[in-house]
PDB file of C-alpha atoms in Angstrom:
ATOM      1  CA  MET A   1     -58.913  44.888 -39.858  1.00  0.00           C
ATOM      2  CA  VAL A   2     -55.998  44.694 -37.617  1.00  0.00           C
ATOM      3  CA  THR A   3     -53.006  44.495 -39.432  1.00  0.00           C
ATOM      4  CA  GLY A   4     -49.209  44.062 -38.984  1.00  0.00           C
ATOM      5  CA  LEU A   5     -46.969  46.214 -41.400  1.00  0.00           C
ATOM      6  CA  TYR A   6     -43.065  45.131 -41.271  1.00  0.00           C
ATOM      7  CA  GLY A   7     -42.132  45.856 -45.087  1.00  0.00           C
ATOM      8  CA  LYS A   8     -40.331  48.261 -46.452  1.00  0.00           C
ATOM      9  CA  LYS A   9     -41.671  51.269 -48.933  1.00  0.00           C
ATOM     10  CA  PHE A  10     -39.591  48.939 -51.593  1.00  0.00           C
ATOM     11  CA  SER A  11     -42.148  45.866 -50.540  1.00  0.00           C
ATOM     12  CA  GLY A  12     -45.000  47.377 -50.699  1.00  0.00           C
ATOM     13  CA  TYR A  13     -44.511  47.090 -47.198  1.00  0.00           C
ATOM     14  CA  MET A  14     -45.535  44.348 -47.025  1.00  0.00           C
ATOM     15  CA  GLY A  15     -47.422  42.701 -43.425  1.00  0.00           C
ATOM     16  CA  VAL A  16     -50.087  40.647 -42.028  1.00  0.00           C
ATOM     17  CA  ALA A  17     -54.054  41.171 -41.108  1.00  0.00           C
ATOM     18  CA  LEU A  18     -56.532  39.512 -39.951  1.00  0.00           C
ATOM     19  CA  ASP A  19     -59.670  40.338 -41.179  1.00  0.00           C
ATOM     20  CA  VAL A  20     -62.527  41.260 -37.954  1.00  0.00           C
ATOM     21  CA  ASP A  21     -65.240  43.316 -36.703  1.00  0.00           C
ATOM     22  CA  ILE A  22     -64.306  45.834 -33.887  1.00  0.00           C
ATOM     23  CA  SER A  23     -67.873  47.041 -32.519  1.00  0.00           C
ATOM     24  CA  ARG A  24     -68.669  49.522 -29.673  1.00  0.00           C
ATOM     25  CA  LEU A  25     -72.177  47.771 -29.798  1.00  0.00           C
ATOM     26  CA  SER A  26     -74.085  51.040 -28.321  1.00  0.00           C
ATOM     27  CA  ASP A  27     -73.031  53.096 -31.619  1.00  0.00           C
ATOM     28  CA  LYS A  28     -74.225  49.052 -33.817  1.00  0.00           C
ATOM     29  CA  ARG A  29     -77.341  48.066 -32.135  1.00  0.00           C
ATOM     30  CA  GLU A  30     -80.177  47.520 -35.055  1.00  0.00           C
ATOM     31  CA  GLY A  31     -82.334  49.784 -34.828  1.00  0.00           C
ATOM     32  CA  GLY A  32     -80.265  52.524 -33.136  1.00  0.00           C
ATOM     33  CA  CYS A  33     -81.194  52.889 -29.402  1.00  0.00           C
ATOM     34  CA  PRO A  34     -83.829  56.522 -28.610  1.00  0.00           C
ATOM     35  CA  GLU A  35     -83.341  59.950 -30.409  1.00  0.00           C
ATOM     36  CA  GLN A  36     -85.310  62.212 -28.152  1.00  0.00           C
ATOM     37  CA  PRO A  37     -87.635  65.115 -30.487  1.00  0.00           C
ATOM     38  CA  ASP A  38     -85.622  67.821 -31.881  1.00  0.00           C
ATOM     39  CA  ASP A  39     -88.490  70.466 -29.972  1.00  0.00           C
ATOM     40  CA  GLU A  40     -86.903  68.379 -26.726  1.00  0.00           C
ATOM     41  CA  THR A  41     -84.185  69.654 -27.657  1.00  0.00           C
ATOM     42  CA  ASP A  42     -82.423  71.476 -24.973  1.00  0.00           C
ATOM     43  CA  GLY A  43     -78.570  71.403 -25.386  1.00  0.00           C
ATOM     44  CA  PHE A  44     -77.923  73.336 -21.721  1.00  0.00           C
ATOM     45  CA  GLY A  45     -79.599  70.854 -19.791  1.00  0.00           C
ATOM     46  CA  LYS A  46     -77.514  68.347 -20.714  1.00  0.00           C
ATOM     47  CA  LEU A  47     -74.752  69.911 -20.742  1.00  0.00           C
ATOM     48  CA  TRP A  48     -75.847  70.859 -17.268  1.00  0.00           C
ATOM     49  CA  ALA A  49     -76.384  67.373 -16.487  1.00  0.00           C
ATOM     50  CA  LYS A  50     -73.006  65.578 -17.352  1.00  0.00           C
ATOM     51  CA  ILE A  51     -71.267  68.323 -15.799  1.00  0.00           C
ATOM     52  CA  ARG A  52     -73.196  67.964 -12.574  1.00  0.00           C
ATOM     53  CA  SER A  53     -73.015  63.923 -12.207  1.00  0.00           C
ATOM     54  CA  GLY A  54     -68.804  63.776 -13.500  1.00  0.00           C
ATOM     55  CA  ALA A  55     -68.880  65.668 -10.599  1.00  0.00           C
ATOM     56  CA  ARG A  56     -70.943  63.269  -8.092  1.00  0.00           C
ATOM     57  CA  GLN A  57     -69.100  60.817  -9.560  1.00  0.00           C
ATOM     58  CA  PRO A  58     -65.975  60.788  -7.311  1.00  0.00           C
ATOM     59  CA  LEU A  59     -68.154  61.495  -4.405  1.00  0.00           C
ATOM     60  CA  VAL A  60     -69.392  58.352  -5.047  1.00  0.00           C
ATOM     61  CA  ASN A  61     -66.901  55.839  -5.366  1.00  0.00           C
ATOM     62  CA  PHE A  62     -65.378  57.305  -2.092  1.00  0.00           C
ATOM     63  CA  GLY A  63     -68.956  56.314  -0.432  1.00  0.00           C
ATOM     64  CA  LEU A  64     -70.149  60.681   0.712  1.00  0.00           C
ATOM     65  CA  ALA A  65     -72.849  60.045  -1.926  1.00  0.00           C
ATOM     66  CA  GLU A  66     -75.585  57.958  -2.945  1.00  0.00           C
ATOM     67  CA  ARG A  67     -75.813  56.356  -6.658  1.00  0.00           C
ATOM     68  CA  GLU A  68     -78.216  58.588  -9.155  1.00  0.00           C
ATOM     69  CA  LEU A  69     -80.942  57.031 -10.468  1.00  0.00           C
ATOM     70  CA  VAL A  70     -79.284  54.762 -14.048  1.00  0.00           C
ATOM     71  CA  GLU A  71     -81.518  56.387 -17.303  1.00  0.00           C
ATOM     72  CA  PRO A  72     -80.777  52.587 -18.795  1.00  0.00           C
ATOM     73  CA  TRP A  73     -80.907  53.365 -22.022  1.00  0.00           C
ATOM     74  CA  GLU A  74     -78.810  56.601 -22.063  1.00  0.00           C
ATOM     75  CA  MET A  75     -76.424  54.922 -20.079  1.00  0.00           C
ATOM     76  CA  SER A  76     -76.702  51.672 -22.500  1.00  0.00           C
ATOM     77  CA  GLN A  77     -75.335  54.329 -25.448  1.00  0.00           C
ATOM     78  CA  TYR A  78     -72.705  56.029 -23.669  1.00  0.00           C
ATOM     79  CA  ARG A  79     -70.724  52.510 -22.401  1.00  0.00           C
ATOM     80  CA  HIS A  80     -67.291  52.331 -25.078  1.00  0.00           C
ATOM     81  CA  ASN A  81     -67.496  48.051 -23.713  1.00  0.00           C
ATOM     82  CA  ILE A  82     -65.838  46.346 -27.095  1.00  0.00           C
ATOM     83  CA  LEU A  83     -67.149  43.640 -29.004  1.00  0.00           C
ATOM     84  CA  VAL A  84     -64.488  42.117 -31.399  1.00  0.00           C
ATOM     85  CA  THR A  85     -65.478  39.011 -33.416  1.00  0.00           C
ATOM     86  CA  ALA A  86     -63.601  37.446 -36.182  1.00  0.00           C
ATOM     87  CA  THR A  87     -64.563  34.485 -39.176  1.00  0.00           C
ATOM     88  CA  LEU A  88     -62.795  32.216 -39.207  1.00  0.00           C
ATOM     89  CA  LYS A  89     -62.583  27.998 -41.094  1.00  0.00           C
ATOM     90  CA  ASP A  90     -63.026  24.930 -39.446  1.00  0.00           C
ATOM     91  CA  ARG A  91     -59.560  22.389 -40.874  1.00  0.00           C
ATOM     92  CA  ALA A  92     -61.706  19.335 -40.036  1.00  0.00           C
ATOM     93  CA  SER A  93     -65.219  20.185 -41.614  1.00  0.00           C
ATOM     94  CA  GLY A  94     -63.770  22.845 -43.670  1.00  0.00           C
ATOM     95  CA  ARG A  95     -66.823  25.401 -42.208  1.00  0.00           C
ATOM     96  CA  ALA A  96     -66.755  29.280 -41.925  1.00  0.00           C
ATOM     97  CA  PHE A  97     -68.363  30.301 -38.271  1.00  0.00           C
ATOM     98  CA  CYS A  98     -67.894  32.772 -36.455  1.00  0.00           C
ATOM     99  CA  LEU A  99     -66.022  34.034 -33.003  1.00  0.00           C
ATOM    100  CA  GLY A 100     -67.124  36.994 -30.738  1.00  0.00           C
ATOM    101  CA  THR A 101     -65.899  38.041 -27.112  1.00  0.00           C
ATOM    102  CA  TYR A 102     -67.837  41.031 -25.333  1.00  0.00           C
ATOM    103  CA  HIS A 103     -66.371  42.331 -21.837  1.00  0.00           C
ATOM    104  CA  MET A 104     -69.987  43.074 -20.556  1.00  0.00           C
ATOM    105  CA  PRO A 105     -70.375  46.849 -18.744  1.00  0.00           C
ATOM    106  CA  CYS A 106     -70.379  46.477 -14.985  1.00  0.00           C
ATOM    107  CA  ALA A 107     -73.462  47.099 -13.927  1.00  0.00           C
ATOM    108  CA  PHE A 108     -75.423  45.182 -11.685  1.00  0.00           C
ATOM    109  CA  TYR A 109     -77.149  48.730  -9.512  1.00  0.00           C
ATOM    110  CA  ALA A 110     -78.796  49.094 -13.272  1.00  0.00           C
ATOM    111  CA  PRO A 111     -80.140  45.862 -14.762  1.00  0.00           C
ATOM    112  CA  GLN A 112     -81.535  47.342 -17.254  1.00  0.00           C
ATOM    113  CA  VAL A 113     -78.678  48.095 -19.544  1.00  0.00           C
ATOM    114  CA  MET A 114     -77.239  44.952 -18.674  1.00  0.00           C
ATOM    115  CA  THR A 115     -80.458  43.856 -20.664  1.00  0.00           C
ATOM    116  CA  ILE A 116     -80.022  46.015 -23.415  1.00  0.00           C
ATOM    117  CA  HIS A 117     -76.761  45.126 -23.422  1.00  0.00           C
ATOM    118  CA  SER A 118     -77.007  41.323 -23.213  1.00  0.00           C
ATOM    119  CA  GLU A 119     -79.347  41.734 -26.447  1.00  0.00           C
ATOM    120  CA  MET A 120     -77.037  43.609 -27.951  1.00  0.00           C
ATOM    121  CA  ALA A 121     -74.194  40.993 -27.652  1.00  0.00           C
ATOM    122  CA  ALA A 122     -76.300  37.886 -28.822  1.00  0.00           C
ATOM    123  CA  LYS A 123     -77.229  39.562 -31.972  1.00  0.00           C
ATOM    124  CA  HIS A 124     -74.128  42.154 -33.741  1.00  0.00           C
ATOM    125  CA  VAL A 125     -72.302  38.560 -34.027  1.00  0.00           C
ATOM    126  CA  GLN A 126     -75.852  36.563 -34.886  1.00  0.00           C
ATOM    127  CA  MET A 127     -75.773  39.228 -37.711  1.00  0.00           C
ATOM    128  CA  LEU A 128     -72.578  39.129 -38.006  1.00  0.00           C
ATOM    129  CA  ALA A 129     -72.002  34.601 -38.492  1.00  0.00           C
ATOM    130  CA  GLY A 130     -75.367  34.275 -40.778  1.00  0.00           C
ATOM    131  CA  THR A 131     -75.846  31.651 -41.393  1.00  0.00           C
ATOM    132  CA  ASN A 132     -72.475  30.082 -39.725  1.00  0.00           C
ATOM    133  CA  PRO A 133     -72.901  28.160 -36.292  1.00  0.00           C
ATOM    134  CA  TYR A 134     -70.989  30.184 -33.751  1.00  0.00           C
ATOM    135  CA  ILE A 135     -69.331  31.324 -30.462  1.00  0.00           C
ATOM    136  CA  LEU A 136     -69.673  33.322 -28.465  1.00  0.00           C
ATOM    137  CA  ALA A 137     -67.921  33.548 -24.998  1.00  0.00           C
ATOM    138  CA  GLY A 138     -66.251  36.740 -22.348  1.00  0.00           C
ATOM    139  CA  ASP A 139     -67.100  38.063 -18.955  1.00  0.00           C
ATOM    140  CA  PHE A 140     -70.834  39.046 -19.080  1.00  0.00           C
ATOM    141  CA  ASN A 141     -70.784  40.012 -15.513  1.00  0.00           C
ATOM    142  CA  ILE A 142     -74.762  38.619 -14.820  1.00  0.00           C
ATOM    143  CA  LYS A 143     -75.496  35.356 -12.639  1.00  0.00           C
ATOM    144  CA  PRO A 144     -77.224  31.634 -14.190  1.00  0.00           C
ATOM    145  CA  ILE A 145     -79.674  32.780 -11.419  1.00  0.00           C
ATOM    146  CA  ASP A 146     -79.928  36.641 -13.939  1.00  0.00           C
ATOM    147  CA  PRO A 147     -83.814  36.447 -16.452  1.00  0.00           C
ATOM    148  CA  MET A 148     -79.861  38.352 -18.747  1.00  0.00           C
ATOM    149  CA  TYR A 149     -79.694  34.547 -19.144  1.00  0.00           C
ATOM    150  CA  GLN A 150     -82.021  33.149 -19.313  1.00  0.00           C
ATOM    151  CA  LEU A 151     -82.297  35.734 -22.318  1.00  0.00           C
ATOM    152  CA  LEU A 152     -79.231  34.610 -24.106  1.00  0.00           C
ATOM    153  CA  THR A 153     -79.954  30.871 -23.229  1.00  0.00           C
ATOM    154  CA  THR A 154     -84.607  31.645 -24.943  1.00  0.00           C
ATOM    155  CA  GLY A 155     -84.141  33.892 -26.776  1.00  0.00           C
ATOM    156  CA  ARG A 156     -86.923  35.250 -24.286  1.00  0.00           C
ATOM    157  CA  LEU A 157     -88.004  38.106 -22.166  1.00  0.00           C
ATOM    158  CA  ASP A 158     -91.286  38.252 -20.215  1.00  0.00           C
ATOM    159  CA  LYS A 159     -91.867  41.033 -20.067  1.00  0.00           C
ATOM    160  CA  ALA A 160     -95.664  40.423 -18.175  1.00  0.00           C
ATOM    161  CA  ALA A 161     -93.178  38.611 -15.723  1.00  0.00           C
ATOM    162  CA  CYS A 162     -90.757  40.652 -14.695  1.00  0.00           C
ATOM    163  CA  ILE A 163     -93.328  43.524 -14.323  1.00  0.00           C
ATOM    164  CA  GLU A 164     -94.849  40.310 -12.127  1.00  0.00           C
ATOM    165  CA  ASP A 165     -91.927  39.827  -9.146  1.00  0.00           C
ATOM    166  CA  GLY A 166     -90.887  43.822  -9.631  1.00  0.00           C
ATOM    167  CA  SER A 167     -88.084  43.313 -11.257  1.00  0.00           C
ATOM    168  CA  ALA A 168     -86.346  45.904 -13.728  1.00  0.00           C
ATOM    169  CA  VAL A 169     -84.222  44.475 -16.208  1.00  0.00           C
ATOM    170  CA  TYR A 170     -87.015  45.195 -19.555  1.00  0.00           C
ATOM    171  CA  PRO A 171     -86.029  48.220 -20.895  1.00  0.00           C
ATOM    172  CA  VAL A 172     -88.479  50.441 -20.280  1.00  0.00           C
ATOM    173  CA  THR A 173     -90.221  52.701 -23.571  1.00  0.00           C
ATOM    174  CA  LYS A 174     -88.423  55.736 -24.690  1.00  0.00           C
ATOM    175  CA  TRP A 175     -89.722  58.401 -27.013  1.00  0.00           C
ATOM    176  CA  ASP A 176     -91.382  56.444 -28.768  1.00  0.00           C
ATOM    177  CA  MET A 177     -88.599  52.572 -28.738  1.00  0.00           C
ATOM    178  CA  GLU A 178     -90.184  49.754 -27.299  1.00  0.00           C
ATOM    179  CA  TRP A 179     -87.429  47.416 -26.275  1.00  0.00           C
ATOM    180  CA  GLN A 180     -88.313  43.822 -27.674  1.00  0.00           C
ATOM    181  CA  PRO A 181     -85.876  40.755 -27.871  1.00  0.00           C
ATOM    182  CA  THR A 182     -85.279  39.773 -31.155  1.00  0.00           C
ATOM    183  CA  ILE A 183     -82.240  36.991 -30.846  1.00  0.00           C
ATOM    184  CA  LYS A 184     -82.354  33.376 -31.620  1.00  0.00           C
ATOM    185  CA  ALA A 185     -81.736  31.361 -28.047  1.00  0.00           C
ATOM    186  CA  MET A 186     -77.559  30.342 -27.629  1.00  0.00           C
ATOM    187  CA  ARG A 187     -76.380  27.061 -25.135  1.00  0.00           C
ATOM    188  CA  SER A 188     -73.864  26.732 -22.612  1.00  0.00           C
ATOM    189  CA  ALA A 189     -71.379  25.079 -23.274  1.00  0.00           C
ATOM    190  CA  TYR A 190     -70.786  24.526 -19.221  1.00  0.00           C
ATOM    191  CA  ALA A 191     -74.245  23.556 -18.839  1.00  0.00           C
ATOM    192  CA  GLU A 192     -74.211  21.534 -21.390  1.00  0.00           C
ATOM    193  CA  ALA A 193     -71.213  20.032 -19.620  1.00  0.00           C
ATOM    194  CA  LEU A 194     -71.960  20.032 -16.688  1.00  0.00           C
ATOM    195  CA  GLY A 195     -75.504  19.446 -16.836  1.00  0.00           C
ATOM    196  CA  LYS A 196     -75.470  22.967 -14.910  1.00  0.00           C
ATOM    197  CA  GLU A 197     -72.955  26.666 -14.728  1.00  0.00           C
ATOM    198  CA  PRO A 198     -69.498  25.663 -12.778  1.00  0.00           C
ATOM    199  CA  PRO A 199     -69.957  27.051  -9.377  1.00  0.00           C
ATOM    200  CA  PHE A 200     -68.236  29.968  -9.820  1.00  0.00           C
ATOM    201  CA  THR A 201     -65.429  31.798 -12.155  1.00  0.00           C
ATOM    202  CA  ASN A 202     -64.996  34.437 -10.260  1.00  0.00           C
ATOM    203  CA  HIS A 203     -63.293  34.651  -6.844  1.00  0.00           C
ATOM    204  CA  ALA A 204     -63.282  38.492  -5.714  1.00  0.00           C
ATOM    205  CA  GLN A 205     -62.892  40.650  -2.148  1.00  0.00           C
ATOM    206  CA  THR A 206     -62.948  44.856  -2.280  1.00  0.00           C
ATOM    207  CA  ARG A 207     -60.950  46.700   0.514  1.00  0.00           C
ATOM    208  CA  ASP A 208     -62.515  44.647   2.977  1.00  0.00           C
ATOM    209  CA  ASN A 209     -66.058  43.883   2.078  1.00  0.00           C
ATOM    210  CA  GLU A 210     -66.981  40.055   1.735  1.00  0.00           C
ATOM    211  CA  PRO A 211     -65.906  38.204  -0.611  1.00  0.00           C
ATOM    212  CA  PHE A 212     -67.986  37.485  -3.798  1.00  0.00           C
ATOM    213  CA  ILE A 213     -68.109  34.233  -6.022  1.00  0.00           C
ATOM    214  CA  ASP A 214     -70.360  33.519  -8.804  1.00  0.00           C
ATOM    215  CA  THR A 215     -70.277  32.570 -12.387  1.00  0.00           C
ATOM    216  CA  LEU A 216     -70.418  35.306 -14.651  1.00  0.00           C
ATOM    217  CA  ASP A 217     -67.529  33.852 -17.414  1.00  0.00           C
ATOM    218  CA  TYR A 218     -69.636  31.490 -20.143  1.00  0.00           C
ATOM    219  CA  ILE A 219     -68.789  29.739 -23.791  1.00  0.00           C
ATOM    220  CA  PHE A 220     -72.136  30.329 -25.178  1.00  0.00           C
ATOM    221  CA  CYS A 221     -72.937  28.965 -28.730  1.00  0.00           C
ATOM    222  CA  SER A 222     -74.893  28.270 -31.926  1.00  0.00           C
ATOM    223  CA  ASP A 223     -76.661  24.726 -32.136  1.00  0.00           C
ATOM    224  CA  GLU A 224     -74.411  23.148 -34.046  1.00  0.00           C
ATOM    225  CA  TRP A 225     -71.509  23.492 -32.422  1.00  0.00           C
ATOM    226  CA  LYS A 226     -71.032  19.413 -30.159  1.00  0.00           C
ATOM    227  CA  VAL A 227     -69.889  20.171 -26.712  1.00  0.00           C
ATOM    228  CA  ASP A 228     -67.016  17.412 -26.480  1.00  0.00           C
ATOM    229  CA  GLY A 229     -65.933  18.305 -22.388  1.00  0.00           C
ATOM    230  CA  VAL A 230     -64.852  21.312 -20.988  1.00  0.00           C
ATOM    231  CA  LEU A 231     -62.403  22.471 -18.630  1.00  0.00           C
ATOM    232  CA  GLU A 232     -62.825  21.270 -15.763  1.00  0.00           C
ATOM    233  CA  LEU A 233     -62.587  24.395 -12.616  1.00  0.00           C
ATOM    234  CA  PRO A 234     -62.968  24.827  -9.034  1.00  0.00           C
ATOM    235  CA  SER A 235     -65.199  23.405  -6.854  1.00  0.00           C
ATOM    236  CA  SER A 236     -65.166  24.821  -3.329  1.00  0.00           C
ATOM    237  CA  GLN A 237     -63.482  28.346  -2.283  1.00  0.00           C
ATOM    238  CA  GLU A 238     -61.311  27.108  -0.751  1.00  0.00           C
ATOM    239  CA  GLU A 239     -59.637  24.642  -4.285  1.00  0.00           C
ATOM    240  CA  SER A 240     -59.536  27.938  -5.045  1.00  0.00           C
ATOM    241  CA  ASN A 241     -57.278  29.293  -3.319  1.00  0.00           C
ATOM    242  CA  GLY A 242     -59.278  32.891  -3.900  1.00  0.00           C
ATOM    243  CA  PRO A 243     -60.058  35.677  -3.379  1.00  0.00           C
ATOM    244  CA  PHE A 244     -58.731  36.212  -7.100  1.00  0.00           C
ATOM    245  CA  PRO A 245     -55.613  37.920  -8.298  1.00  0.00           C
ATOM    246  CA  ASN A 246     -53.255  35.799  -6.419  1.00  0.00           C
ATOM    247  CA  LEU A 247     -49.527  35.864  -8.031  1.00  0.00           C
ATOM    248  CA  ASP A 248     -48.834  32.905  -5.249  1.00  0.00           C
ATOM    249  CA  HIS A 249     -51.127  30.473  -7.072  1.00  0.00           C
ATOM    250  CA  GLY A 250     -51.167  31.837 -10.903  1.00  0.00           C
ATOM    251  CA  GLU A 251     -54.250  33.339 -10.557  1.00  0.00           C
ATOM    252  CA  PRO A 252     -53.180  37.177 -12.110  1.00  0.00           C
ATOM    253  CA  SER A 253     -56.591  37.892 -12.865  1.00  0.00           C
ATOM    254  CA  ASP A 254     -59.693  38.120 -10.212  1.00  0.00           C
ATOM    255  CA  HIS A 255     -61.447  35.295 -13.261  1.00  0.00           C
ATOM    256  CA  VAL A 256     -60.884  31.306 -13.282  1.00  0.00           C
ATOM    257  CA  LEU A 257     -59.831  30.744 -17.041  1.00  0.00           C
ATOM    258  CA  ILE A 258     -62.358  29.092 -18.551  1.00  0.00           C
ATOM    259  CA  ALA A 259     -62.627  26.354 -22.097  1.00  0.00           C
ATOM    260  CA  ALA A 260     -64.588  24.294 -24.146  1.00  0.00           C
ATOM    261  CA  ASP A 261     -63.742  21.434 -26.556  1.00  0.00           C
ATOM    262  CA  LEU A 262     -66.638  22.638 -29.541  1.00  0.00           C
ATOM    263  CA  SER A 263     -67.330  20.438 -32.842  1.00  0.00           C
ATOM    264  CA  LEU A 264     -68.572  20.672 -35.819  1.00  0.00           C
ATOM    265  CA  SER A 265     -69.581  18.651 -38.204  1.00  0.00           C
ATOM    266  CA  GLY A 266     -72.029  18.753 -41.896  1.00  0.00           C
ATOM    267  CA  PRO A 267     -70.567  19.923 -44.811  1.00  0.00           C
ATOM    268  CA  ALA A 268     -68.611  23.915 -45.086  1.00  0.00           C
ATOM    269  CA  SER A 269     -70.478  26.767 -45.604  1.00  0.00           C
ATOM    270  CA  LEU A 270     -70.407  28.840 -48.048  1.00  0.00           C
TER     271      LEU A 270
END
C-alpha cells in the first residue's frame, strides 16, 4: 500500500492510497533460495569473503583487477532489484488485470543470475495475477537472441541444449536445490505487432568504448491481450541521435521510450 496522507488529526489523516505490491524478488522467490546446511556454515569464512569482495570491487571498476567468478545463487539472492505490481481494472471490459514493471540486474557477465531473475520476475507477476490477464514491462538487460528471452517467451529452457552448446545460462544445482522453470510463456507486444523486436531500444556509450546498440526493453503480456499497436522507434543509429543520454535531442535516458496499445475483451473477472 502506497499512501499520500495530507489530512490532519481532526480529519483522520485523510489522503489517497494505491494498493501495489513492491517486492525485492530474491526475498519472494517461490521455494526460496538454496540454504547452506548448518554443519557447513562458517561464519568467519563468509564474513571474510564479503570483506575481500568489497575491497576488490573498486579495483575491478577501474580495470586494475579481474572480476572474480560469480556464484550465481548467492549473487541472485543479494541483488536488491525491485518489482512493482498493481492490480487495475480495464474500463472498457471491466476486467481486472495485473501490471508489473522490473529493472533486471545488469549482470550480463553472470548469465545464470539473469536466468534466475528472469524466471523470478515472470513468476511473481503471474502469481499475483492468478487467473487475471497481466503485463510485465521494463528494462530486462537481455537481448532477443539470449536464452533468457526464450525462457520468457516460451516458458522453457532446455538444460541439455545449454550444456551441449557450452552456454552457462542454466542455473546450477546448489545444496540439493535444482532450478527448473515453472513460468507461463508470455508474448512480446513489439514482436507481436512488428513480427520481430525493434532494432534497438538502448544506445549507450561508456567512456571511449564502442557504443552498445541493441534491444533490452520489452512489454510482455499474457494471451488475453490484443496488441493494437506499438510506438514507432528509431530504425537506425543515425535516426536515433545517439548515443544516449542526449539532452540536446530530448533523450534523458540511455534507453528509448517504448509503448504499446493493448486491449482486453470478454467478461469481467470475479
